Short mmCIF file of C-alpha atoms in Angstrom, two decimals:
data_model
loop_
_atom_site.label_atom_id
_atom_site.label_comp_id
_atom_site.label_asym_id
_atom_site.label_seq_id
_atom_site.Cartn_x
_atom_site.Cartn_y
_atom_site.Cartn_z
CA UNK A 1 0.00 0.00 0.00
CA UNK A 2 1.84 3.08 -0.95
CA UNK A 3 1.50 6.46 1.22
CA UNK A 4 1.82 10.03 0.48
CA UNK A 5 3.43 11.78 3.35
CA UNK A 6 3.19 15.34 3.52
CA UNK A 7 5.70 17.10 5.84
CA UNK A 8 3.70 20.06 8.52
CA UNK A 9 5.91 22.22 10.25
CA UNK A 10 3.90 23.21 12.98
CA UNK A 11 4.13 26.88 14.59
CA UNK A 12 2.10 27.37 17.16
CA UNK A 13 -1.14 29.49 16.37
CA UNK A 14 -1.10 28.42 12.60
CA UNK A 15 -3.43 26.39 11.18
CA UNK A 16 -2.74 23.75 8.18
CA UNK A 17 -4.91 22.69 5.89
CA UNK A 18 -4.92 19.96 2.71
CA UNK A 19 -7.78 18.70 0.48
CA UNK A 20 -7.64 15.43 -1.07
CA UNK A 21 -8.76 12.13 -2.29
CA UNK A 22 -8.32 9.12 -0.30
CA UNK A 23 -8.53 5.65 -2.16
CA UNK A 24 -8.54 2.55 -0.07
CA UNK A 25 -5.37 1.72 -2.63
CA UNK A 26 -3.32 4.22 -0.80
CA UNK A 27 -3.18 5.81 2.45
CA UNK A 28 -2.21 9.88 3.27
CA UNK A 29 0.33 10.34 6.26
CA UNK A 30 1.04 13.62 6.95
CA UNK A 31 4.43 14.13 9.48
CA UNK A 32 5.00 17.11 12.40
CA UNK A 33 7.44 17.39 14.66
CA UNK A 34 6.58 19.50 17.99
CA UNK A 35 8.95 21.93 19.49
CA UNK A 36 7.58 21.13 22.93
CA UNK A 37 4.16 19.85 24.49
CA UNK A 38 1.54 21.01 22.64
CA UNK A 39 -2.16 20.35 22.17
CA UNK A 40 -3.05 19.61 18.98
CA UNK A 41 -6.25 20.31 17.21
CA UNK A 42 -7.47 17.08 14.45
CA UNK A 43 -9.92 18.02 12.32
CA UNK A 44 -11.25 15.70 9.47
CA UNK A 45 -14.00 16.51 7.23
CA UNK A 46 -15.30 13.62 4.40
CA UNK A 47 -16.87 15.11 1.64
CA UNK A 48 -18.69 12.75 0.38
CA UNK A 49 -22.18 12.60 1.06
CA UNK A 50 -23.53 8.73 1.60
CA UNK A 51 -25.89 7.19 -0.63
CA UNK A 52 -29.57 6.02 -0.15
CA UNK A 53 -27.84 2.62 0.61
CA UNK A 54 -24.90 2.39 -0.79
CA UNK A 55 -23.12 3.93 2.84
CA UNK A 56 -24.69 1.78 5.41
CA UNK A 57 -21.85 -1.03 5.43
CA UNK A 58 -19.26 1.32 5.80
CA UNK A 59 -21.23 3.82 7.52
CA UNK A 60 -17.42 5.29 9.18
CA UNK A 61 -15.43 4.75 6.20
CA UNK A 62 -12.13 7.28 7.32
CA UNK A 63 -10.04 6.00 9.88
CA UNK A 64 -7.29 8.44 11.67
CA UNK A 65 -4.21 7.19 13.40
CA UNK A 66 -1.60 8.75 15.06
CA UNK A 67 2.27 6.95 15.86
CA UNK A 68 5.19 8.96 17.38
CA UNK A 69 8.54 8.25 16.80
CA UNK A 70 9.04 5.70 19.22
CA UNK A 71 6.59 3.65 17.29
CA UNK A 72 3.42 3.57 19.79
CA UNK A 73 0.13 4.14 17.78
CA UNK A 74 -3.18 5.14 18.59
CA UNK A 75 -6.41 4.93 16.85
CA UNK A 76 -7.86 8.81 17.62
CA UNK A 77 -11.61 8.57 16.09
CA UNK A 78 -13.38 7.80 12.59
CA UNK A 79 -15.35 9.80 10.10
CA UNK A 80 -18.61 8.96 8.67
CA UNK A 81 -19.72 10.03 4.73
CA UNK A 82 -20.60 13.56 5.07
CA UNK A 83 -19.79 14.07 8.54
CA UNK A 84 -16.75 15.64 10.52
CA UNK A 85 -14.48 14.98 13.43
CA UNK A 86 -12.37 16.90 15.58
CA UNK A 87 -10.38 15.67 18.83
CA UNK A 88 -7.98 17.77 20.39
CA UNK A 89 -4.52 16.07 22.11
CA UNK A 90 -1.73 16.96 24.45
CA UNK A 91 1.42 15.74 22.71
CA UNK A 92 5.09 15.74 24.11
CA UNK A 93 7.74 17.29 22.29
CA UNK A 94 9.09 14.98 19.12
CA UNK A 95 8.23 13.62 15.83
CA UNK A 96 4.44 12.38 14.78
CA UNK A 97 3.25 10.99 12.03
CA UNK A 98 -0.65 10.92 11.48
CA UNK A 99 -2.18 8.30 8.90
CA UNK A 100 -5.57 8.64 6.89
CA UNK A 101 -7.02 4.73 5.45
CA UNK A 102 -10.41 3.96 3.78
CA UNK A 103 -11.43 0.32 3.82
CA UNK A 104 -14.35 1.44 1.05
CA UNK A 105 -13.37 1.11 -2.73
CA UNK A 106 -14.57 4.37 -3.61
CA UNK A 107 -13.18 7.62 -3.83
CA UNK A 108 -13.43 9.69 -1.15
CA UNK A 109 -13.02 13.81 -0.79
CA UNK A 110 -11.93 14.68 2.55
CA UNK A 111 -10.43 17.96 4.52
CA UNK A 112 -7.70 18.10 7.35
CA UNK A 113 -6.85 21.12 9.76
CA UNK A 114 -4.19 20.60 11.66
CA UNK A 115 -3.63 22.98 14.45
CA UNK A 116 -1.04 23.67 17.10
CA UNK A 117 -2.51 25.46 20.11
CA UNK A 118 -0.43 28.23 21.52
CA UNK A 119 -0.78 27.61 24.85
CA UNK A 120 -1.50 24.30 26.56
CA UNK A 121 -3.63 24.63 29.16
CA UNK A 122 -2.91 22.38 32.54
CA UNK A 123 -6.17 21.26 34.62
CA UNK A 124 -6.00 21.99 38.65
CA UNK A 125 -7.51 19.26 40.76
#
């Protein structure tokens, strides 16, 4: 299964965003490397709207997963036809490299923001 990796530099504040197809032939990765600990802002948007029936099998048919450099990998959420998803993630300094698969065999249009926050905000018990 080839991959097209895209390399993010990610500044904090900025925003990135790519359009594409995504085939269930071959998968996007996109790789960022953080500065220090960071949350992170995901958001996916599939374009394509589902059909009558055509959908209902694969009713969540983008999956996004994250590994870091030390080669741990986590599943973060899926995307159903038409829909969008957003999860935001606290992320240590280092490399990451976040993966985009379809198990459908169409075509499908999606949209991905990537977003480092500024600040990351600590929780007080």
């Amino acid at each position: 299964m080839a991959a097209k990796l895209v390399p993010i530099q990610t500044l904090p504040g900025q925003c990135h965003q790519y359009y594409d197809r995504l085939t269930q032939a071959r998968s996007h990765s996109f790789a960022f490397k953080l500065d220090q600990m960071r949350k992170v802002s995901i958001d996916v948007a599939n374009q394509r709207h589902p059909g009558l029936f055509g959908d209902l099998i694969y009713s969540r048919n983008i999956e996004v997963m994250l590994r870091s450099e030390s080669g741990d990998q986590q599943r973060l959420f899926s995307v159903a036809p038409g829909d969008r998803d957003r999860e935001v993630i606290t992320l240590a300094s280092g490399r990451y490299l976040l993966e985009l698969k379809t198990k459908t065999s169409k075509t499908v249009d999606y949209a991905l923001k990537l977003t480092a926050m500024k600040w990351l905000l600590l929780e007080f018990a």
